[in-house]
Structure formats: C-alpha cells, structure tokens
CSV table of C-alpha atoms and ligand atoms in Angstrom, one decimal:
chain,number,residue,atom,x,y,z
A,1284,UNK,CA,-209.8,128.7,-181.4
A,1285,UNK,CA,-206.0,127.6,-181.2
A,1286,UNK,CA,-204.0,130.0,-179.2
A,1287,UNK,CA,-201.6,131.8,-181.3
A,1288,UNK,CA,-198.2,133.2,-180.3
A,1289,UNK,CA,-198.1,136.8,-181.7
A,1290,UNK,CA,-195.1,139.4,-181.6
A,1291,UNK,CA,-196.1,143.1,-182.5
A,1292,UNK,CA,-193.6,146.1,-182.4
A,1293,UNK,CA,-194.5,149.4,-182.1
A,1294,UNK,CA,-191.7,151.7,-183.5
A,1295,UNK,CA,-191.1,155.3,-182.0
A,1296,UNK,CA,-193.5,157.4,-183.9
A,1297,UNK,CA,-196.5,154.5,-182.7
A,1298,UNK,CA,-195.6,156.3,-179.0
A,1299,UNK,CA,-194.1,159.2,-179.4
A,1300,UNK,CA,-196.7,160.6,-177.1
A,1301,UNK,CA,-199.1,159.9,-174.0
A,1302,UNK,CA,-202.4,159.1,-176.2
A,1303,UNK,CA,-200.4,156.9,-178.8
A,1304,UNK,CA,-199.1,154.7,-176.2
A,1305,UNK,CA,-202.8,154.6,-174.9
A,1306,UNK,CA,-203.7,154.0,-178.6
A,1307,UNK,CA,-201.0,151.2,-178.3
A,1308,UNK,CA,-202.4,149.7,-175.1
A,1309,UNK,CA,-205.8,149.2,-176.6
A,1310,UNK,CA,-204.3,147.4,-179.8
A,1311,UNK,CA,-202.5,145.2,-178.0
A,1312,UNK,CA,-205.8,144.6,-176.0
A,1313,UNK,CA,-207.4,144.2,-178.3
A,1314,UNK,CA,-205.1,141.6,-179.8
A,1315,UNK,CA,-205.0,139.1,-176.2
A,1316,UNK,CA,-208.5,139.6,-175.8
A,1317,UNK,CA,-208.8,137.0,-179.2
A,1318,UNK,CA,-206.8,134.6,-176.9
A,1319,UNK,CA,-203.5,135.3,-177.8
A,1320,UNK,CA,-200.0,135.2,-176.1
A,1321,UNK,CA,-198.5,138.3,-177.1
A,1322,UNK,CA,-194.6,139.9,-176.8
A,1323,UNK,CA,-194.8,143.7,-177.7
A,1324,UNK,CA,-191.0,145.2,-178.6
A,1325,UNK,CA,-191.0,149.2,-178.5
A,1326,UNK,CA,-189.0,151.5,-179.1
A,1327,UNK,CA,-188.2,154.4,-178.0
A,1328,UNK,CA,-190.7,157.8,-177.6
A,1329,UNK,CA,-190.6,159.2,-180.8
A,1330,UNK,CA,-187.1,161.4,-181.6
A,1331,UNK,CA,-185.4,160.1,-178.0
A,1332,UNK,CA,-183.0,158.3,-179.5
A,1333,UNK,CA,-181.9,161.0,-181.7
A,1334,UNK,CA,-181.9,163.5,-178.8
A,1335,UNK,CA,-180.1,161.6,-176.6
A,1336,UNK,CA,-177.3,161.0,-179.4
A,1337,UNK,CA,-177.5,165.0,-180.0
A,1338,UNK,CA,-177.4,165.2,-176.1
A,1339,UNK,CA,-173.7,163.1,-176.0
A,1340,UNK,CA,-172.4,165.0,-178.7
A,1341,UNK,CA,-172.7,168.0,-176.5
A,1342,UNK,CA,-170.6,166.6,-174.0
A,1343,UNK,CA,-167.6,164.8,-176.4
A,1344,UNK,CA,-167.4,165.1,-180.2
A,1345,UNK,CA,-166.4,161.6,-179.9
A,1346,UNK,CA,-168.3,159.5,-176.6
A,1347,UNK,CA,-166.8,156.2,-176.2
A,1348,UNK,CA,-169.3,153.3,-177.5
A,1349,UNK,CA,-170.0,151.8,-174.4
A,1350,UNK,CA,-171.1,155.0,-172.8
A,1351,UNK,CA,-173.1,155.8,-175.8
A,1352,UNK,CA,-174.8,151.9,-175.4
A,1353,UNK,CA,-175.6,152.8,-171.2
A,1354,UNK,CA,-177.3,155.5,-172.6
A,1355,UNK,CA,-179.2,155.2,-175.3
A,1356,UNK,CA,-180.7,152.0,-174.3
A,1357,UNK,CA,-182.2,154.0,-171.7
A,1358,UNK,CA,-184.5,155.2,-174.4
A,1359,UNK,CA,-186.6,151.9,-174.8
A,1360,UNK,CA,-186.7,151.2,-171.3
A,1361,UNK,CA,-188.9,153.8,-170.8
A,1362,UNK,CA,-191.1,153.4,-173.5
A,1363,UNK,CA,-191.5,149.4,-172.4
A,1364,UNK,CA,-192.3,150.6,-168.9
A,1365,UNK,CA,-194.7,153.1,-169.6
A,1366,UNK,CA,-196.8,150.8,-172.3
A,1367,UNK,CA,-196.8,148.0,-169.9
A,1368,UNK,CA,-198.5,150.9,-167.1
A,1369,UNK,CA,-201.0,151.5,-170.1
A,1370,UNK,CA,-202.0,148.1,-170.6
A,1371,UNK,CA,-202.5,147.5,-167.1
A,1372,UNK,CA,-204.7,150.4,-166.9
A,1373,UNK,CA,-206.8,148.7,-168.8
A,1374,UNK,CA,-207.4,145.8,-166.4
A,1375,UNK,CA,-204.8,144.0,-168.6
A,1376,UNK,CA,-202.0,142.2,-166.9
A,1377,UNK,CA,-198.4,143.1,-168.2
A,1378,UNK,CA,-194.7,142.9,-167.1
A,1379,UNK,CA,-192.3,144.9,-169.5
A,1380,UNK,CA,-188.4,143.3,-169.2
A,1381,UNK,CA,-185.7,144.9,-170.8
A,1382,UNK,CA,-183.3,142.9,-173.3
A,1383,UNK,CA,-180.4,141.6,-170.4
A,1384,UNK,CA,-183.8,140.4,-168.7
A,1385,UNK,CA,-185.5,138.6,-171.8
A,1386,UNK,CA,-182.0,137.0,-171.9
A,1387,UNK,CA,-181.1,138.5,-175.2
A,1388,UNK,CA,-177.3,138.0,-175.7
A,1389,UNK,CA,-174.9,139.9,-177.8
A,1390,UNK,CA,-171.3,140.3,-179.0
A,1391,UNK,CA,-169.4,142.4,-177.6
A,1392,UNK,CA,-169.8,145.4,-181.0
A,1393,UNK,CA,-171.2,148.3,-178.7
A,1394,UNK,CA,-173.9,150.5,-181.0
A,1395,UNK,CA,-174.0,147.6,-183.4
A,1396,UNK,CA,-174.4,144.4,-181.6
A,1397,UNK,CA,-175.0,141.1,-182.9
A,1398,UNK,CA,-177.2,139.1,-181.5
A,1399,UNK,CA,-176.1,135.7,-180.4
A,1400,UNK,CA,-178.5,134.2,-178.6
A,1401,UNK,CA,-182.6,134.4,-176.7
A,1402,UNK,CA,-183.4,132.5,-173.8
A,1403,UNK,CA,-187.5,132.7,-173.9
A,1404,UNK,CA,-187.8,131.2,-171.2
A,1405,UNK,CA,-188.8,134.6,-169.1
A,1406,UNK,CA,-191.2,135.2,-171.8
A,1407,UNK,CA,-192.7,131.5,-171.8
A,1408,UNK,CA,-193.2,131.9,-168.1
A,1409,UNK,CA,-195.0,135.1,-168.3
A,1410,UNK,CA,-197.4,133.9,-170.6
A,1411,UNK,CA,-198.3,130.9,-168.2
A,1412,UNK,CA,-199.6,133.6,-165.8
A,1413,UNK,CA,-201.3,135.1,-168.3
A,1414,UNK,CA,-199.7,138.2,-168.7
A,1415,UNK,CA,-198.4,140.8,-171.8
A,1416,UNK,CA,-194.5,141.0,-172.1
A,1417,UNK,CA,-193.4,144.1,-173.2
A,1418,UNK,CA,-190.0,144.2,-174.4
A,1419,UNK,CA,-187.7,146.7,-174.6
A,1420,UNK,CA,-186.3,146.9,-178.2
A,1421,UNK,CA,-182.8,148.1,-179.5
A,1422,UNK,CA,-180.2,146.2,-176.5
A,1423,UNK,CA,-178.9,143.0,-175.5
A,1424,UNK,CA,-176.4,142.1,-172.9
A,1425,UNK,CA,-172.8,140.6,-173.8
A,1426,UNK,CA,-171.2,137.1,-171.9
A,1427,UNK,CA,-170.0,140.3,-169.8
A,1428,UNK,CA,-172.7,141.8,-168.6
A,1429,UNK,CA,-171.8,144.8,-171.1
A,1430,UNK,CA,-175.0,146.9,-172.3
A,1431,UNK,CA,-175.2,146.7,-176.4
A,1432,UNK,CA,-177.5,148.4,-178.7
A,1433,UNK,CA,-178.1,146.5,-182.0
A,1434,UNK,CA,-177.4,149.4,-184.7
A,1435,UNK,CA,-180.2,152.4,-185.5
A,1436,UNK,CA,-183.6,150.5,-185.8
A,1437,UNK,CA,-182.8,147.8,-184.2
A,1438,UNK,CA,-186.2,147.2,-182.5
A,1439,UNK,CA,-187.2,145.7,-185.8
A,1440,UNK,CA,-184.4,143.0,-185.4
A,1441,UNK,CA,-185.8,142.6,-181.9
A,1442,UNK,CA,-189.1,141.5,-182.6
A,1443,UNK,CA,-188.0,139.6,-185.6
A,1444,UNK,CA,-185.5,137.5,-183.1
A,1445,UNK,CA,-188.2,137.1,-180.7
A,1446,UNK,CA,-190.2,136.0,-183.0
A,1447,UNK,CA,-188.0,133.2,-183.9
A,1448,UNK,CA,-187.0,132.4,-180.3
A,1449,UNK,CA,-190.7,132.2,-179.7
A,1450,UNK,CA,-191.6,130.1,-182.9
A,1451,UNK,CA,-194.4,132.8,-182.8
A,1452,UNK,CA,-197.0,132.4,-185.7
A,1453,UNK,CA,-197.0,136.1,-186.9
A,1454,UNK,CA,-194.8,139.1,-186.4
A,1455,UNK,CA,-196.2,142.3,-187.3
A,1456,UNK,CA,-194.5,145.3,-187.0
A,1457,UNK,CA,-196.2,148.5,-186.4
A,1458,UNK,CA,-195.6,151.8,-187.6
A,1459,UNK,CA,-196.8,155.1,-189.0
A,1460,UNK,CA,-197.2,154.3,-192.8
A,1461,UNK,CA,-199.5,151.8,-193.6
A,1462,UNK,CA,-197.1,149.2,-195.4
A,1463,UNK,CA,-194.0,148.9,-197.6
A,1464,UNK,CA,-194.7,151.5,-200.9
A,1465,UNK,CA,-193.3,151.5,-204.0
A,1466,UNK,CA,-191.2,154.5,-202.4
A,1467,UNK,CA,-191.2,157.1,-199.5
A,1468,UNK,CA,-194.9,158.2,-199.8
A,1469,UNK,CA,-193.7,160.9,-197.5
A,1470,UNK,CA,-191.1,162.4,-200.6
A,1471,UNK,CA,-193.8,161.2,-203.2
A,1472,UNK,CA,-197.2,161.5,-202.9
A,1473,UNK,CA,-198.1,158.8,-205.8
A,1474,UNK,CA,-196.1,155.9,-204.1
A,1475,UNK,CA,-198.5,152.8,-203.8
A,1476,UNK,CA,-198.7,150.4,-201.1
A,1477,UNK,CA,-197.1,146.7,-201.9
A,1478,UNK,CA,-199.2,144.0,-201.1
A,1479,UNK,CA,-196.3,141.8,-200.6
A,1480,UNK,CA,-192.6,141.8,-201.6
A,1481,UNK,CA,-189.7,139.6,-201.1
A,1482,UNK,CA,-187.3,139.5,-198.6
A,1483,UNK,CA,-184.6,140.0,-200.9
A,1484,UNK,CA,-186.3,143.1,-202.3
A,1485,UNK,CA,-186.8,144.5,-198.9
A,1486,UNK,CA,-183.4,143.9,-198.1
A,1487,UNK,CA,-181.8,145.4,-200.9
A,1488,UNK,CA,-184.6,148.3,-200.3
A,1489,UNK,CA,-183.8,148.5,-196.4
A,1490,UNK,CA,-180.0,148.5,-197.5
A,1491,UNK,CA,-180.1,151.1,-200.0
A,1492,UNK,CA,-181.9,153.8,-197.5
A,1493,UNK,CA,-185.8,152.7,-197.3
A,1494,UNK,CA,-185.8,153.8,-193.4
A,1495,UNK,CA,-188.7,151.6,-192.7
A,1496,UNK,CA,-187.5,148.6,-191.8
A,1497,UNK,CA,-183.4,147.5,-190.2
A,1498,UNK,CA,-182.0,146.2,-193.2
A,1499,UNK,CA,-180.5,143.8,-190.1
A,1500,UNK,CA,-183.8,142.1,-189.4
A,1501,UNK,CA,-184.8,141.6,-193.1
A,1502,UNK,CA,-181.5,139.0,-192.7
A,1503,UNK,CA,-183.1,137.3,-190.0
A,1504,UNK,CA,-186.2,137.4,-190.8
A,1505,UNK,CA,-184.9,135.6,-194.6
A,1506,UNK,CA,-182.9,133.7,-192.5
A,1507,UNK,CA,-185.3,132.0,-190.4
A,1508,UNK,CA,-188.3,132.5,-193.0
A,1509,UNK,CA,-190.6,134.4,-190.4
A,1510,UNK,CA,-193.1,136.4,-192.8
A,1511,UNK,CA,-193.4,140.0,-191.3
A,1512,UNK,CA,-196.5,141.7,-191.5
A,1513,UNK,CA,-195.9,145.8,-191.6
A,1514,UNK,CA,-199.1,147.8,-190.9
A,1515,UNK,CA,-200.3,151.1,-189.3
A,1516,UNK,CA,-200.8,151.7,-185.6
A,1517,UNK,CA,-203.1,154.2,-186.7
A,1518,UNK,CA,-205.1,152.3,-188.9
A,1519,UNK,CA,-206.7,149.0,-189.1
A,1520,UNK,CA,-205.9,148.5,-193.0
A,1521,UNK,CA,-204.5,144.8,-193.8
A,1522,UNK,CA,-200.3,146.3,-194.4
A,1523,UNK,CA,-197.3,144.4,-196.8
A,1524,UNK,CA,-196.4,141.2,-196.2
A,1525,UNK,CA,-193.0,140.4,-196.7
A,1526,UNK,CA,-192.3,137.0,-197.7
A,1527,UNK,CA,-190.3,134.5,-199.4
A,1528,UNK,CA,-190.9,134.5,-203.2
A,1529,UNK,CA,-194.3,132.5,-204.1
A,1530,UNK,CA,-194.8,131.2,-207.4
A,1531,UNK,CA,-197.8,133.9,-208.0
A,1532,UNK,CA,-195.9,136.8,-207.6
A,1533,UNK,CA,-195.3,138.4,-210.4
A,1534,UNK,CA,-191.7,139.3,-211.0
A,1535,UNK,CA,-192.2,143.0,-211.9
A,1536,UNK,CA,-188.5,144.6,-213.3
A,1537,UNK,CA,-188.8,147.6,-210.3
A,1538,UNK,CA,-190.5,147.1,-207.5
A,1539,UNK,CA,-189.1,150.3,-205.7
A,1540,UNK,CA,-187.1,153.6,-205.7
A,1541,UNK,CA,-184.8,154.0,-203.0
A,1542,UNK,CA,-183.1,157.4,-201.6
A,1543,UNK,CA,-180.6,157.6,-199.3
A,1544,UNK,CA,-179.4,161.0,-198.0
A,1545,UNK,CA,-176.9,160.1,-195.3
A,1546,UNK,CA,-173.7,158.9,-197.1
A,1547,UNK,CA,-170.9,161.0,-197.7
A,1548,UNK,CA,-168.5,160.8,-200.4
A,1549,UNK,CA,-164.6,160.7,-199.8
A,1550,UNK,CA,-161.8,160.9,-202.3
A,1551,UNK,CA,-158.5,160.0,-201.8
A,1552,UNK,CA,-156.5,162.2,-204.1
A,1553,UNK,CA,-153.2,161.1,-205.6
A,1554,UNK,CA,-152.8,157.3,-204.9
A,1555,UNK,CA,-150.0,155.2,-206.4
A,1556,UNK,CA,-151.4,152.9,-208.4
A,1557,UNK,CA,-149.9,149.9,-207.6
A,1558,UNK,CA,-150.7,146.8,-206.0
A,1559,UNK,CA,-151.3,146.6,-202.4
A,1560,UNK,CA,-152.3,150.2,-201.7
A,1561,UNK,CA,-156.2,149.7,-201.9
A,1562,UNK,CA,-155.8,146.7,-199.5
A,1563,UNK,CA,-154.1,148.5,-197.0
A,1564,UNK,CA,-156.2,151.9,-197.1
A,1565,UNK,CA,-159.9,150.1,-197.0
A,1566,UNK,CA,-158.1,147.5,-194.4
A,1567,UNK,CA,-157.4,150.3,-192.4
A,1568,UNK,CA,-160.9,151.4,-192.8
A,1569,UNK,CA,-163.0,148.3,-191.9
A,1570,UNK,CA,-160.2,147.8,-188.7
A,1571,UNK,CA,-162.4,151.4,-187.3
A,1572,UNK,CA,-165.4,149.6,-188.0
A,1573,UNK,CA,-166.2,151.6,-190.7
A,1574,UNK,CA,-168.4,150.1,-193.8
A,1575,UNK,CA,-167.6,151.4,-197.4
A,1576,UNK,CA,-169.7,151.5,-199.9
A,1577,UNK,CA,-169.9,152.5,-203.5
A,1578,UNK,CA,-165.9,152.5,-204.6
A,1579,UNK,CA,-164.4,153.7,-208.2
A,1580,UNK,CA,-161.2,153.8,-208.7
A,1581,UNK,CA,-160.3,154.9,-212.5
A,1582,UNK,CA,-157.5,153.3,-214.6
A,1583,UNK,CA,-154.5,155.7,-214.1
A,1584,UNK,CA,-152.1,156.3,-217.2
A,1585,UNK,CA,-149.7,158.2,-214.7
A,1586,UNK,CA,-149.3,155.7,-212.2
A,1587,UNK,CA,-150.9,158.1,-209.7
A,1588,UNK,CA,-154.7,157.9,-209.7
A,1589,UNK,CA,-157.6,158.8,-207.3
A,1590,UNK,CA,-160.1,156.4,-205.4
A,1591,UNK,CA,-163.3,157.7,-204.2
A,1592,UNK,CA,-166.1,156.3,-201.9
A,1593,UNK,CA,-169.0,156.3,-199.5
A,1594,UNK,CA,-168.9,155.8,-196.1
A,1595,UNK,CA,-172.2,156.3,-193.4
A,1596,UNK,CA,-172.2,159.9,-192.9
A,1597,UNK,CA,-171.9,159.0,-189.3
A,1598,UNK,CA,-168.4,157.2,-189.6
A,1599,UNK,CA,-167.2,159.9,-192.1
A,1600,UNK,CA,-164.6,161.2,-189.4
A,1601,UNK,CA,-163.5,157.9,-188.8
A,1602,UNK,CA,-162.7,157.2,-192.5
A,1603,UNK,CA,-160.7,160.2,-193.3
A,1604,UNK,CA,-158.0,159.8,-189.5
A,1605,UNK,CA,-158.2,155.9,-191.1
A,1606,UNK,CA,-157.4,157.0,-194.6
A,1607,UNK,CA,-154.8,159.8,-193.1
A,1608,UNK,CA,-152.9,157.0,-191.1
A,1609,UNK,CA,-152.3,155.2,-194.2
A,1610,UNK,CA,-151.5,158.0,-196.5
A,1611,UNK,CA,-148.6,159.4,-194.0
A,1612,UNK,CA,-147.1,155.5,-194.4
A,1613,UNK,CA,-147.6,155.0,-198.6
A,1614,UNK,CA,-148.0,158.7,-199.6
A,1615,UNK,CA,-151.4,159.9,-200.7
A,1616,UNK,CA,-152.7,162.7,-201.7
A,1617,UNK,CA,-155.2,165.1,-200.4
A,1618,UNK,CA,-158.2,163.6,-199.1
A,1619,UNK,CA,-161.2,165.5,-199.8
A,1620,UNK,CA,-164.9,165.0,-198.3
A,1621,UNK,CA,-168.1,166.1,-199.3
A,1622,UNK,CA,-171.8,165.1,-197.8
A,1623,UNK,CA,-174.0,166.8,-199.8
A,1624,UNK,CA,-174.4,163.7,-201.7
A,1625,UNK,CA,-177.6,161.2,-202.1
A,1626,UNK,CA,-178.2,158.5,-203.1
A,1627,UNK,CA,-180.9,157.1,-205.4
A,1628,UNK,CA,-181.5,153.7,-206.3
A,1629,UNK,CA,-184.3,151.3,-208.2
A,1630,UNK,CA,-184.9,147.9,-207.0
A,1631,UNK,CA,-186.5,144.5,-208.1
A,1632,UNK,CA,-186.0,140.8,-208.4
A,1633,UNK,CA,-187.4,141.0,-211.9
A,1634,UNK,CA,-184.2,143.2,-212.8
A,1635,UNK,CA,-182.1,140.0,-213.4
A,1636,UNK,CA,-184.5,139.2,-216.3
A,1637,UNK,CA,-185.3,142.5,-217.8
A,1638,UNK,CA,-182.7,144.6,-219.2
A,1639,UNK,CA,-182.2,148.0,-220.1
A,1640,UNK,CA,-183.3,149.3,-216.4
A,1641,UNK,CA,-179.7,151.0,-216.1
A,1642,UNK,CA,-179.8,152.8,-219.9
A,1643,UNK,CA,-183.4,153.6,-218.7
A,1644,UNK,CA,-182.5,155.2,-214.8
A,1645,UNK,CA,-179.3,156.9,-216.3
A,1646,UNK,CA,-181.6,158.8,-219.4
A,1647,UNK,CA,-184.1,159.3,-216.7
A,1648,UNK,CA,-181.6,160.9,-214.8
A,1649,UNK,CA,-180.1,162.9,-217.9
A,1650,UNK,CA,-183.5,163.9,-218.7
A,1651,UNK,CA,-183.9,165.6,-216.0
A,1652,UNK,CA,-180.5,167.3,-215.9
A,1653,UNK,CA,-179.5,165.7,-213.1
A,1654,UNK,CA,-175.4,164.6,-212.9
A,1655,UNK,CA,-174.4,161.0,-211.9
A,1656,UNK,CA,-170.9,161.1,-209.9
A,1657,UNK,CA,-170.9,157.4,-208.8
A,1658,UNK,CA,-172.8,153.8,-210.0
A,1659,UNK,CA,-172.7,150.9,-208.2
A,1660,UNK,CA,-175.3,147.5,-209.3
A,1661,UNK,CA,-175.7,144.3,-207.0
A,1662,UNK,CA,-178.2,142.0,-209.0
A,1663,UNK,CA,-181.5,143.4,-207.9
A,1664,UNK,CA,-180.4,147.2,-208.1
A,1665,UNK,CA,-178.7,149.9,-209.7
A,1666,UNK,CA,-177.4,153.0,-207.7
A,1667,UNK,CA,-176.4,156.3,-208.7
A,1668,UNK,CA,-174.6,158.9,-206.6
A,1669,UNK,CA,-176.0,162.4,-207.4
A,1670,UNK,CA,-176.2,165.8,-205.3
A,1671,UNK,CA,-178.5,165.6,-202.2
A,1672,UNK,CA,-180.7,168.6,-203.5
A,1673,UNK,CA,-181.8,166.9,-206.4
A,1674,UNK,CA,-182.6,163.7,-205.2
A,1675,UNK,CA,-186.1,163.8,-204.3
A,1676,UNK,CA,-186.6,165.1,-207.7
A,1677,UNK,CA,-184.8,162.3,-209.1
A,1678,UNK,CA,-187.0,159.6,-207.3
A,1679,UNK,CA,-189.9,161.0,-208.5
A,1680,UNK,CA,-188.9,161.3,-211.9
A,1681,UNK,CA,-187.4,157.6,-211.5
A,1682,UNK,CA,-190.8,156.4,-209.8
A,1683,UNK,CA,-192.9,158.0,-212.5
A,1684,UNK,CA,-190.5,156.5,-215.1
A,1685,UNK,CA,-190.8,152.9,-214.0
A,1686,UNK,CA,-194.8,153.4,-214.0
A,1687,UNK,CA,-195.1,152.6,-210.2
A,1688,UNK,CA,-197.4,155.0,-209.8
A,1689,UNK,CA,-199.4,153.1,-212.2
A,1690,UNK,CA,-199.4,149.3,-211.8
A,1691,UNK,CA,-201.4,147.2,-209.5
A,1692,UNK,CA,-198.7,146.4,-206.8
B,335,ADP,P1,-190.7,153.5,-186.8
B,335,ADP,O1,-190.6,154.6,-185.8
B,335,ADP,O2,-192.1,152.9,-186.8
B,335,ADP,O3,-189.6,152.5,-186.7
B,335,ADP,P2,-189.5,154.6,-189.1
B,335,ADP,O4,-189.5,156.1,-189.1
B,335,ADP,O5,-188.2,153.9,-188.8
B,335,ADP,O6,-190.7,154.1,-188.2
B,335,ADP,O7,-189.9,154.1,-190.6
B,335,ADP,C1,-191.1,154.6,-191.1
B,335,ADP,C2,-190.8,155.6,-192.1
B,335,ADP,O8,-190.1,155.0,-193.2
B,335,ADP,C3,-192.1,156.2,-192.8
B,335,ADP,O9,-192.6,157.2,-192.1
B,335,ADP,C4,-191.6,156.6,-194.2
B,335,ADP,O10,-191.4,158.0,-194.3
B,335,ADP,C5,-190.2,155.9,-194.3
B,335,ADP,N1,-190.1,155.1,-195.6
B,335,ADP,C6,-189.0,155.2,-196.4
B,335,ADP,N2,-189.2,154.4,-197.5
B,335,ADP,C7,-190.4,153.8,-197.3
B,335,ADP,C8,-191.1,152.9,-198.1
B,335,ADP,N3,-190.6,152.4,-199.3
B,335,ADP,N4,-192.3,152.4,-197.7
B,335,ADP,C9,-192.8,152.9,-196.5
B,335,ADP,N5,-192.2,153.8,-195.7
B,335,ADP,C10,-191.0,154.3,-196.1
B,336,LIG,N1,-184.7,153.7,-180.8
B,336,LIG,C1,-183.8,153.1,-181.7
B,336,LIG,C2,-183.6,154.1,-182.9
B,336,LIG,O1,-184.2,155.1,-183.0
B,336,LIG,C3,-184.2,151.8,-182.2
B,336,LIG,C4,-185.5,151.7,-183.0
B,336,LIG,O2,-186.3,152.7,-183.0
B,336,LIG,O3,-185.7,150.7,-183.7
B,336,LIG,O4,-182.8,153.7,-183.8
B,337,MG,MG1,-187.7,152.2,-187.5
C-alpha cells in the first residue's frame, strides 16, 4: 500500500477532557498503524480559549493584542502536549511542536494573523523517524519573533495550511457533529447531514455564522483545492466532504440556513447627507480593524439621514469611539447600539438560477410574525437582520420552508 500523507484536526470539544484526548490517541493510532504519515493540529481543551479571554477581561476591559496572542496561544500548547503524552502511551512515538516551531509565519495582525508562510521541513524530518507530529493549532510567529493567533477557530486554517505545505492526500477535520448539515442540528433537530457541498457554499455558510468551520480556511482550502473531509471524533460514520463543484452535484436552490447571533447593530443618527461623509466614518472604522457588515443608508429628503450597520459583537466598542471620532469632526448625530440582534440567512449555489428564494424567506419570515430590520444578498445568499429571540424560530421555519428536512442531501 502507498504511504499516504494524512492531516487530522481535532477541535476543542474532540479533547475537552482526559478520556477524549485518550479517545483521540487511539484514532490517530489507529490511523498510522495503516502506514500513514500523520500531522494532528488541536486545539485547545474544550471552552480554554474562551476562559482565558473571560480571564483578560478581568484584568483590563481592553488588553493590548499582543498580550492577548502570549496568552491565548497558550491554550493549544497544552492540548498538543498532552495528546502527544497520549499517543506515546500507547507505544506510539510522537513529538508535538507548536506553530513558531513548525515554522509557521505570520503578519504582524495580533488575534487575526495571516499566515504567510510553512516551512515543513520540521514536520518532514519527524516523519523520517517515524514519529506522529502533533501541532499546536491557532498561532504562528511574525519575521519578529512576535506570537500571533490566526482569528477564533483558527485551528481549522491550521490544518488546512499544513495540509497544503505537506501536499498531504486528505485533511480531515474532526469534530463533535458528524458533518456539515443543512443547519445547526444542535438549534434544529431535523437538519440532515450533506454528503458534500461546495467550497463556495461553505464559505458563504462559515461567513454568515455556521461555527463549524473558520470561514478563513474554507479560502484556503478553495484556494489551493485541498478537499476537507469533516467527520466525528466520536463516531466512525463517513462525514461531508467539501469540494470543488463536480458536474454530478445537483445544484439544489438552498443548501443551508445560517444563524448568526453575535453581530450588533449600530446606527448613526443624523448624518449629513452629502458626499464624502460615509467614506470618512467607515474609513475610520476599518483603520481600528474593525469589519462592517450589512450597511443601509436610506435616501434622505432633508439632507440629514441615518446609516446603520453591523459590526462583530466583539469590535462593537471599537466602532462606536471610531464613529464618535468622526462625528465630533463632520457633526453626527446620536449614535445608538443595540446587540440583541441575529442574524438569519439561506444559502446555495443553485440561488443564482432559481428565483423567488428572497419573496419566499421574507413571507416565510412574515408568516411567522417575525420583523426584518436589515437585508443584505451576495449571489449565493440572502440575509435578514431580525431580533436575536426569534431567530432560532426563524431558522426552523426557514429550514422547514426550503424542505431541507425533506430532500436527499
Ligand atoms: P470544534 O471544537 O470541533 O472546532 P466547533 O464548536 O467550532 O467545533 O463547531 C462545531 C459546532 O458547529 C457543532 O457542535 C454545531 O453546533 C455547530 N454548527 C453550526 N452550524 C452547523 C452546521 N451547518 N453543520 C454542523 N455543525 C454546525
Ligand atoms: N482555540 C481557538 C478558538 O477557540 C482556536 C480553535 O479552536 O480553532 O477559537
Ligand atoms: Mg471550531
């Protein structure tokens, strides 16, 4: 049998505790023993991430981003460590590294790194002696020797840059559903599991709030055409392959319903509506590092209007001192805030060819009594903004509305 080069990540629910990351061990095992060469990215213990995040914010409402990079990439290193003891246990032999040792460079964004460049060479080596590399997901190192974390979920983009600097032949990603579904079947219970889907659909799906996979690694991944494979830790079930479009898949108008509860929604009241001032107030914005989303701006017919918009729930504070600095230059209004918003969105490549999937979300929607405040569309999705506490009402009424409990996925 051909030796294959395999990279498998194991997110943090896979070993959150001391008998999944045995349960891990013996997968990965179980995987070299078919005469593999195998790179395992982890992340971190279950919530440790989170906690440590919570843990800063204790200290400073605002910790600088470097100090927040030292620490959170702490997080994986123990989890790499630890799984590389558990494979040894098992007579295995294993050497975790942690991303400035696997060579993985960055730019210099702290808590969003980009990834420049992997030298594999550590990797290749360790595989000549035989042994299991267990990386450490989530961090690179910059030209300065600067810790960087690569943006919330970023083990994904790990393994799917390994991957690619390993010219590996599969790259599966482990988690604790059993594949990509038609929609969170933790909100609803009918969701069906995808056999495969697109790149682009995953994207769009990772983008709009489908927490399973970085939206980040889906680029890459589409980027370098490296098919990803998501599956259970917990089960031996074949999972979703995502893939490039193949002539036998069927373009189905909705392939998935979307929700994404952690936006908030700004408005900027009174704005002189005239040119220039959008360009300086969402200038301001992206200079913060702040990413806007969904933006409407009405036609005024008083030559004052209003501009509202979403923004990461986590940069919300940014936004508004941004959005202050300008108005106390050019005059604006009150700026108001409010993050009790979701939102829901419908996704699928067969959306450029089917119309009617807006009239049809936005009746679903009224059907249900549910108010739209904000729509955006790209080509493969519609999006509404709508209250948080009636969203997960308003993806099952969506899912159940596009029959994807129904069809044969
Ligand atoms: P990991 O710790 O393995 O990285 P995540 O918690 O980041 O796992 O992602 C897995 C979770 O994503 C699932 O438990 C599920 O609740 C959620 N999820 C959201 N949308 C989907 C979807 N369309 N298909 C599968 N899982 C989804
Ligand atoms: N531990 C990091 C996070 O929780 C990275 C990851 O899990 O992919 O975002
Ligand atoms: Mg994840």
């Amino acid at each position: 049998m051909d030796r294959e080069i395999i990279v498998q990540k194991f997110g943090g629910s896979s070993v959150a505790d001391v008998d999944r990351i045995k349960n891990v061990a013996r997968r990965i095992v179980e995987t070299k023993t078919k005469n593999n060469d195998i790179a395992v990215v982890v992340s971190a213990l279950g919530d440790t991430t989170d906690d440590l995040e919570a843990l800063a914010l204790k200290i400073t409402e605002t910790p600088p981003d470097r100090e927040m990079d030292m620490l959170l990439s702490t997080g994986e290193q123990i989890s790499c460590a630890l799984v590389a003891m558990a494979v040894k246990a098992l007579g295995h032999d294993a050497i975790s590294l942690n991303g400035r040792q696997v060579g993985i460079k960055t730019d210099k964004t702290h808590t969003k790194a980009r990834i420049i460049s992997i030298d594999g060479r550590r990797i290749r080596e360790a595989f000549k002696q035989g042994k299991i590399v267990i990386v450490a997901g989530y961090q690179g190192v910059t030209s300065s020797d600067e810790i960087t974390t690569l943006g919330r979920g970023g083990s994904d983009l790990t393994a799917v840059a390994i991957a690619k600097a390993l010219n590996a032949d599969v790259c599966e990603i482990y988690t604790d559903v059993t594949g990509i579904f038609t929609t969170d079947p933790r909100v609803v219970k009918e969701a069906r599991k995808l056999k495969n889907i697109t790149f682009d659909e995953m994207l769009e799906m990772a983008s709009l709030g489908a927490q399973v996979m970085q939206a980040r690694s889906i680029e890459v991944a589409r980027r370098f055409n490296i098919p990803l494979h998501v599956r259970s830790s917990f089960q031996k079930e074949e999972g979703t392959m995502i893939v490039k479009a193949t002539e036998k898949m069927e373009e189905v108008a909705v392939r998935g319903i979307t929700c994404n509860k952690n936006e908030a929604k700004i408005t900027i009241c009174s704005v002189p509506d005239k040119p220039g001032v959008a360009a300086q107030i969402f200038t301001k914005i992206s200079m913060v590092g702040v990413n806007v989303d969904t933006i409407v701006q009405n036609v005024s017919h008083t030559k004052i209007t209003d501009i509202s918009f979403t923004v990461p729930k986590a940069d919300l504070n940014k936004a508004i001192k941004a959005a202050q600095e300008v108005g106390q230059k050019v005059g604006l209004g009150g700026i108001l805030h409010d993050d009790n918003v979701a939102r829901v969105s419908v996704v699928g490549s067969g959306m450029r060819s089917h119309p009617g999937i807006a009239a049809q979300m936005f009746k679903t929607l009224a059907d249900n009594k549910i108010n739209i405040e904000m729509i955006s569309t790209s080509e493969i999705s519609i999006s509404c903004i709508i209250r948080k506490d009636e969203a997960d009402r308003a993806v099952k009424a969506l899912h159940k509305q596009f029959d994807l409990d129904k069809k044969i996925v």
